[in-house]
GROMACS .gro file of C-alpha atoms in nm:
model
  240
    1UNK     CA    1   0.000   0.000   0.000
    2UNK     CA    2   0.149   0.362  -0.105
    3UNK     CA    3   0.141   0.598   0.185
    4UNK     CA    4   0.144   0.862  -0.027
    5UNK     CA    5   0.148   1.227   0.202
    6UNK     CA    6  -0.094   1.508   0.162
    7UNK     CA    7   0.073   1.714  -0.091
    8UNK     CA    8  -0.216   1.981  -0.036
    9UNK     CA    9  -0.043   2.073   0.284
   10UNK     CA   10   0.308   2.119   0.102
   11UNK     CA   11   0.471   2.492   0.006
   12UNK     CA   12   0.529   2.531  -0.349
   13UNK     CA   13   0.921   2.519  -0.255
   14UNK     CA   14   0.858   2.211  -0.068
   15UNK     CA   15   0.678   2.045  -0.369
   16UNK     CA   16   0.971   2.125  -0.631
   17UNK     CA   17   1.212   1.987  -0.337
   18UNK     CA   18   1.042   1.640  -0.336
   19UNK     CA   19   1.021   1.623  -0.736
   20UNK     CA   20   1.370   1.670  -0.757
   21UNK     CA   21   1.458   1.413  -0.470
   22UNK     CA   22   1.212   1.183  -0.533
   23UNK     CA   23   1.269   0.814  -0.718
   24UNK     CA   24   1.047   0.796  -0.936
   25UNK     CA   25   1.065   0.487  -1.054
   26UNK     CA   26   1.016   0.347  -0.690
   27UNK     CA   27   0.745   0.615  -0.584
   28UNK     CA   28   0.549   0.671  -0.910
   29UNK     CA   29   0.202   0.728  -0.732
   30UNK     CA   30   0.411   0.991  -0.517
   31UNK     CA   31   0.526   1.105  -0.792
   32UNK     CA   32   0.253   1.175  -1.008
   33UNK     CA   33   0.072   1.346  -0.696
   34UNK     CA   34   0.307   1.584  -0.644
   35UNK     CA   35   0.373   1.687  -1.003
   36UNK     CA   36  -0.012   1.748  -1.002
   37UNK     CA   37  -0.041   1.931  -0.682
   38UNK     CA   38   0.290   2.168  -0.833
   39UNK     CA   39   0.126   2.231  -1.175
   40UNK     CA   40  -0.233   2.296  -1.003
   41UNK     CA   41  -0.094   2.526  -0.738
   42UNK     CA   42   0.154   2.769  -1.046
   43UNK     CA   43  -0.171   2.752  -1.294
   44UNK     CA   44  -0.355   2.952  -0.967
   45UNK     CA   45  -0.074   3.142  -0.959
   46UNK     CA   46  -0.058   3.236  -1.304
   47UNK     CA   47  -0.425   3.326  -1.280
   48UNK     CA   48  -0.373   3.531  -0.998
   49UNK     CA   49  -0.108   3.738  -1.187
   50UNK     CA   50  -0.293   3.824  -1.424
   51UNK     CA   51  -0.293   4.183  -1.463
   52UNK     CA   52  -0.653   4.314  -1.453
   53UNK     CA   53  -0.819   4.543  -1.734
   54UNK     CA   54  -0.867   4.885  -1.647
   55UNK     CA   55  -1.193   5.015  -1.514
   56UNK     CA   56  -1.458   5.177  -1.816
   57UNK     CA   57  -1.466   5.498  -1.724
   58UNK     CA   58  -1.641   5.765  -1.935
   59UNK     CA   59  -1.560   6.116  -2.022
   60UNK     CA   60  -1.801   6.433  -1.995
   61UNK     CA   61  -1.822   6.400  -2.344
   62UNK     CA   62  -1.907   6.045  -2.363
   63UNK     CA   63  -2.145   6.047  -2.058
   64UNK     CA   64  -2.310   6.332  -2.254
   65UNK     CA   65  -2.338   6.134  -2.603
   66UNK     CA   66  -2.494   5.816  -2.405
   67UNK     CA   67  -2.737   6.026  -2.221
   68UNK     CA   68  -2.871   6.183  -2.598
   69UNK     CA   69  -2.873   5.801  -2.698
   70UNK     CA   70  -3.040   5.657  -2.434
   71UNK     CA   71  -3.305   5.976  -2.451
   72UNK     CA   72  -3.330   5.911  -2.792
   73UNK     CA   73  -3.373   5.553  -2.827
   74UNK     CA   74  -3.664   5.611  -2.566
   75UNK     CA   75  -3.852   5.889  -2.736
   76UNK     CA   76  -3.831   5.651  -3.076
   77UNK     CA   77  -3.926   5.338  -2.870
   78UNK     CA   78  -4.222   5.565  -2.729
   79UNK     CA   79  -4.323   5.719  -3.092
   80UNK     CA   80  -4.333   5.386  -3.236
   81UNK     CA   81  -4.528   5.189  -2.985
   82UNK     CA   82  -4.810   5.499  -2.967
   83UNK     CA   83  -4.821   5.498  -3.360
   84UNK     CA   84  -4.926   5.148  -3.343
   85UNK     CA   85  -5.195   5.194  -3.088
   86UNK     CA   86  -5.325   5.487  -3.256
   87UNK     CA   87  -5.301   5.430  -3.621
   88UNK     CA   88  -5.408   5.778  -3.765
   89UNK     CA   89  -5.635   5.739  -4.135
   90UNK     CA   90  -5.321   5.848  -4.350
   91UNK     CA   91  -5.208   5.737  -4.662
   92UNK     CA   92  -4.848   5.856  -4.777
   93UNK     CA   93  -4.839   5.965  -5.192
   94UNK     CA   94  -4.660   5.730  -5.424
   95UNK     CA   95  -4.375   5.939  -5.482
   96UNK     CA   96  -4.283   5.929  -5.121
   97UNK     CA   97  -4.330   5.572  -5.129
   98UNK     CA   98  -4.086   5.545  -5.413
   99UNK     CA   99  -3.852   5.703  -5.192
  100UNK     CA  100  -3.835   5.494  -4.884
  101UNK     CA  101  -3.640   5.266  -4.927
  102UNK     CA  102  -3.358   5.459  -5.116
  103UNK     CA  103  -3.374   5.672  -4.798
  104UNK     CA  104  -3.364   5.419  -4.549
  105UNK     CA  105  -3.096   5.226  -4.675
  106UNK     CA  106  -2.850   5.563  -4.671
  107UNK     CA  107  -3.028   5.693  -4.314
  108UNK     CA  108  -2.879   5.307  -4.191
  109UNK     CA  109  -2.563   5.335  -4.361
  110UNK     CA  110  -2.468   5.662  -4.264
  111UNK     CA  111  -2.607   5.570  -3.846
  112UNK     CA  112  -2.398   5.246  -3.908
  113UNK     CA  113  -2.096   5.397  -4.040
  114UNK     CA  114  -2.078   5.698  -3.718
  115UNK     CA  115  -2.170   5.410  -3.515
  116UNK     CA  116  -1.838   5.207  -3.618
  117UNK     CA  117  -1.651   5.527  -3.603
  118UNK     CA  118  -1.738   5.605  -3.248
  119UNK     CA  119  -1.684   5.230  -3.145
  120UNK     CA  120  -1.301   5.277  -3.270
  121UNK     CA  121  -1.266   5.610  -3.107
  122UNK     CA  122  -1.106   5.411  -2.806
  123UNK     CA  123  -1.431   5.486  -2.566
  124UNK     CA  124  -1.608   5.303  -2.321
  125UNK     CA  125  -1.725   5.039  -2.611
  126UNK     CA  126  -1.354   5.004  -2.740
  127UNK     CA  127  -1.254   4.843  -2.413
  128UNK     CA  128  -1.520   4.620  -2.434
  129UNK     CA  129  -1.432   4.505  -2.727
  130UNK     CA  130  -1.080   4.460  -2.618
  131UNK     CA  131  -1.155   4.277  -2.326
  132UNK     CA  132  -1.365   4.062  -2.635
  133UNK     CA  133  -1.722   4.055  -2.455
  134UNK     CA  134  -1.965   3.898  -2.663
  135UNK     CA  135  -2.252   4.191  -2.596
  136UNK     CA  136  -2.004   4.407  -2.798
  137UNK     CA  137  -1.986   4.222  -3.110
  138UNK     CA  138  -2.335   4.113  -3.078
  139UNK     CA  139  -2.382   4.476  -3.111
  140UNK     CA  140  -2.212   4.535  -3.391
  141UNK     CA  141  -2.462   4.293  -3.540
  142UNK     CA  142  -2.807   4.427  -3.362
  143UNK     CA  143  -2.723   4.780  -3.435
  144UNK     CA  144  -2.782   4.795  -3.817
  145UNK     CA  145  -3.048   4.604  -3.822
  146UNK     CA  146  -3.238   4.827  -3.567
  147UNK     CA  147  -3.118   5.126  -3.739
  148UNK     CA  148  -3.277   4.980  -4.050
  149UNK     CA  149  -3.586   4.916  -3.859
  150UNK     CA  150  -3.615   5.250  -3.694
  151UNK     CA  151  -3.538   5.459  -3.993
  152UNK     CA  152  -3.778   5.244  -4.242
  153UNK     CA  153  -4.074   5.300  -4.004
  154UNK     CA  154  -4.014   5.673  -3.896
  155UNK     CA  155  -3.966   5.734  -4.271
  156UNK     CA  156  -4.253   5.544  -4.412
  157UNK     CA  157  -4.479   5.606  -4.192
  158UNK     CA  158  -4.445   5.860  -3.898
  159UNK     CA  159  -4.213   6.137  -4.083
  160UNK     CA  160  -4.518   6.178  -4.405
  161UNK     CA  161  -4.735   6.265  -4.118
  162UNK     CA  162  -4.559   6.482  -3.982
  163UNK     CA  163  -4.476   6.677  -4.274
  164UNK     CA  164  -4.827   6.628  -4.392
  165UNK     CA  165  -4.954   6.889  -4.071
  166UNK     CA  166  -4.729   7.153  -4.162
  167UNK     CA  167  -4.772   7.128  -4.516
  168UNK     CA  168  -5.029   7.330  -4.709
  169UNK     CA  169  -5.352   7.122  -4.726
  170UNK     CA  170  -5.633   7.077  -4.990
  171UNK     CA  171  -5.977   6.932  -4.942
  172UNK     CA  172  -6.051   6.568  -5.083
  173UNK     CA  173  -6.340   6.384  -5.131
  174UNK     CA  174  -6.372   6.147  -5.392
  175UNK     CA  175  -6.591   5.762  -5.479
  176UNK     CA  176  -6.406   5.491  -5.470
  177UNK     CA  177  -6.461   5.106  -5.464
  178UNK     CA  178  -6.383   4.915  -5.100
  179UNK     CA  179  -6.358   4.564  -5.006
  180UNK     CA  180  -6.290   4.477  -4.637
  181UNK     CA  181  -6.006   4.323  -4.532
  182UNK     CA  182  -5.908   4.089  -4.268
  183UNK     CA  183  -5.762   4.301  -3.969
  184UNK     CA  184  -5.412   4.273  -3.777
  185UNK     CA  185  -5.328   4.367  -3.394
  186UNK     CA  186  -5.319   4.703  -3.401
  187UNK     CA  187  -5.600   4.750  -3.694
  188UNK     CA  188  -5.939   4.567  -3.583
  189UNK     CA  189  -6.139   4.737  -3.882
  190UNK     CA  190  -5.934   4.737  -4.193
  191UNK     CA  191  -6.046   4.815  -4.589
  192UNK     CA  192  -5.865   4.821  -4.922
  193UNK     CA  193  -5.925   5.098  -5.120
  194UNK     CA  194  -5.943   5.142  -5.515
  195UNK     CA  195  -5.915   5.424  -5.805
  196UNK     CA  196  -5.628   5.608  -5.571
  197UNK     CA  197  -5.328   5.554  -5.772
  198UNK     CA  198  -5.179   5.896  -5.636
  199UNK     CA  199  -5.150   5.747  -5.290
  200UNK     CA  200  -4.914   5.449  -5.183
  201UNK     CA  201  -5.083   5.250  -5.009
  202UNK     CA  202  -5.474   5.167  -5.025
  203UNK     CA  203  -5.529   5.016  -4.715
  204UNK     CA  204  -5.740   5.227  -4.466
  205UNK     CA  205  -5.740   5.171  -4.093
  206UNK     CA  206  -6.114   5.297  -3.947
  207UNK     CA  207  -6.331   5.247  -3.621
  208UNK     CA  208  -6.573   4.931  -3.552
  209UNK     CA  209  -6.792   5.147  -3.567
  210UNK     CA  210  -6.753   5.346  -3.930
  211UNK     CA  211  -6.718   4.995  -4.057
  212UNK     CA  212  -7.083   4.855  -3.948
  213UNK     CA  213  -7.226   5.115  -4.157
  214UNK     CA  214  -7.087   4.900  -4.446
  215UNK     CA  215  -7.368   4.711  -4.591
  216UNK     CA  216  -7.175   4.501  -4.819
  217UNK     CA  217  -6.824   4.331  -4.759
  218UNK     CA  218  -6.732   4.569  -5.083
  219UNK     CA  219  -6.857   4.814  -5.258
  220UNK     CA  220  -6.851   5.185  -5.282
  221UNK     CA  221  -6.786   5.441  -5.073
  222UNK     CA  222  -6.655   5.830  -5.037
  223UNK     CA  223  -6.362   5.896  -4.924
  224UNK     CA  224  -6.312   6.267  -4.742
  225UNK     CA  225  -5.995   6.385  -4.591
  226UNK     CA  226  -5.759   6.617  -4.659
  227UNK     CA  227  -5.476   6.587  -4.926
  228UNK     CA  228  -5.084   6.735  -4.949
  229UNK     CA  229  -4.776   6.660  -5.150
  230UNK     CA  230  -4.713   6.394  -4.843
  231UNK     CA  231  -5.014   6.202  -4.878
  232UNK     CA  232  -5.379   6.175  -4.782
  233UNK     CA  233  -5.542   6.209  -4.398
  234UNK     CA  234  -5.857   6.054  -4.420
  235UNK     CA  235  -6.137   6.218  -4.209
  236UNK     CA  236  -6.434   6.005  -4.293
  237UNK     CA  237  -6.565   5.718  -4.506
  238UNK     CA  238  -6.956   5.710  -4.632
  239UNK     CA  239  -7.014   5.401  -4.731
  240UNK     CA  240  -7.303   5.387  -4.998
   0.00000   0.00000   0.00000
């Protein structure tokens, strides 16, 4: 039977004295046990030693800048979220429809370039890139896409709005042929709307109850609203 000693209980000193005195051919449980103990005990060591990263600490400047962004995420969070619970009868004109897209692909480039250029501006984010934390690159990855998605909805559908308010505004009213549609979350009472090819879309959000009033599942019906270069806000539908 090997009465091998509790290494555990051994200086490091003491463990590289009994390697280097040991038989090991005669002892090679001993051996073994203390070669283990001595690597064990310098990889803690070596851990230990390791010199640690610097604390992320943020400048005026770049506690300002994430104060704007947090602000600003919030306020676009908020617009977004009350646009879908109150869906305002607007239709955006086709040539700002043609637009969107063009726009919101250079509105997500140029938010995705600055983005990469403050990352590499050695700030709070740099460091966490150096110490190679996944939330950073997973960032780099999640940020385009929700620029993309913030900048196609503001300019698709809140920014027309907007614009349409200020803008000088006409009178509309004009017959048209409906059909109603099947309705999504934020749109109970939904119909498609024909003969307006100046407008992008022909889908009209209304109340429950403008849509009982609708005899027929289509039909025709006049549209009244008001009209700008931006697009069409829809005041009422008589359905006839």
């Amino acid at each position: 039977m090997d009465n091998s000693p509790d290494y555990t209980k051994y200086s490091e000193n003491e463990l590289v004295d009994v390697i280097n005195n040991m038989d090991a051919a005669r002892y090679p449980e001993r051996f073994a046990n203390a070669q283990s103990e001595l690597k064990s005990r310098r990889e803690v060591k070596a851990d230990c030693e390791k010199p640690a990263l610097p604390p992320i600490v943020l400048t005026p400047q770049e506690k300002r800048r994430k104060a704007l962004v947090e602000r600003t995420s919030i306020l676009l969070i908020s617009s977004i979220l009350i646009s879908l619970f109150i869906q305002p009868m607007f239709i955006p004109s086709r040539w700002w429809g043609e637009h969107v897209l063009p726009s919101t692909f250079i509105v997500t480039l140029l938010a995705t370039l600055a983005l990469i250029k403050e990352l590499f501006n050695r700030g709070a984010y740099y460091q966490l890139i150096k110490r190679k934390a996944p939330r950073s690159y997973l960032g780099l990855l999640f940020f385009p896409l929700l620029f993309g998605g913030f900048a196609w909805y503001i300019i698709a559908f809140l920014l027309p709005v907007l614009l349409h308010g200020v803008a000088d505004n006409t009178r509309y009213q004009k017959q048209a042929s409906y059909q109603i549609v099947e309705g999504r979350k934020y749109c109970r009472s939904r119909i498609k709307v024909s003969q307006l090819d100046e407008f992008e879309d022909t889908h009209l959000c209304i109340s429950f109850n403008s849509l009982r009033h609708a005899k027929y599942e289509q039909g025709r019906a006049i549209i009244r609203g008001e009209t700008s270069i931006f697009g069409l806000k829809v005041a009422s539908v008589q359905f006839l």
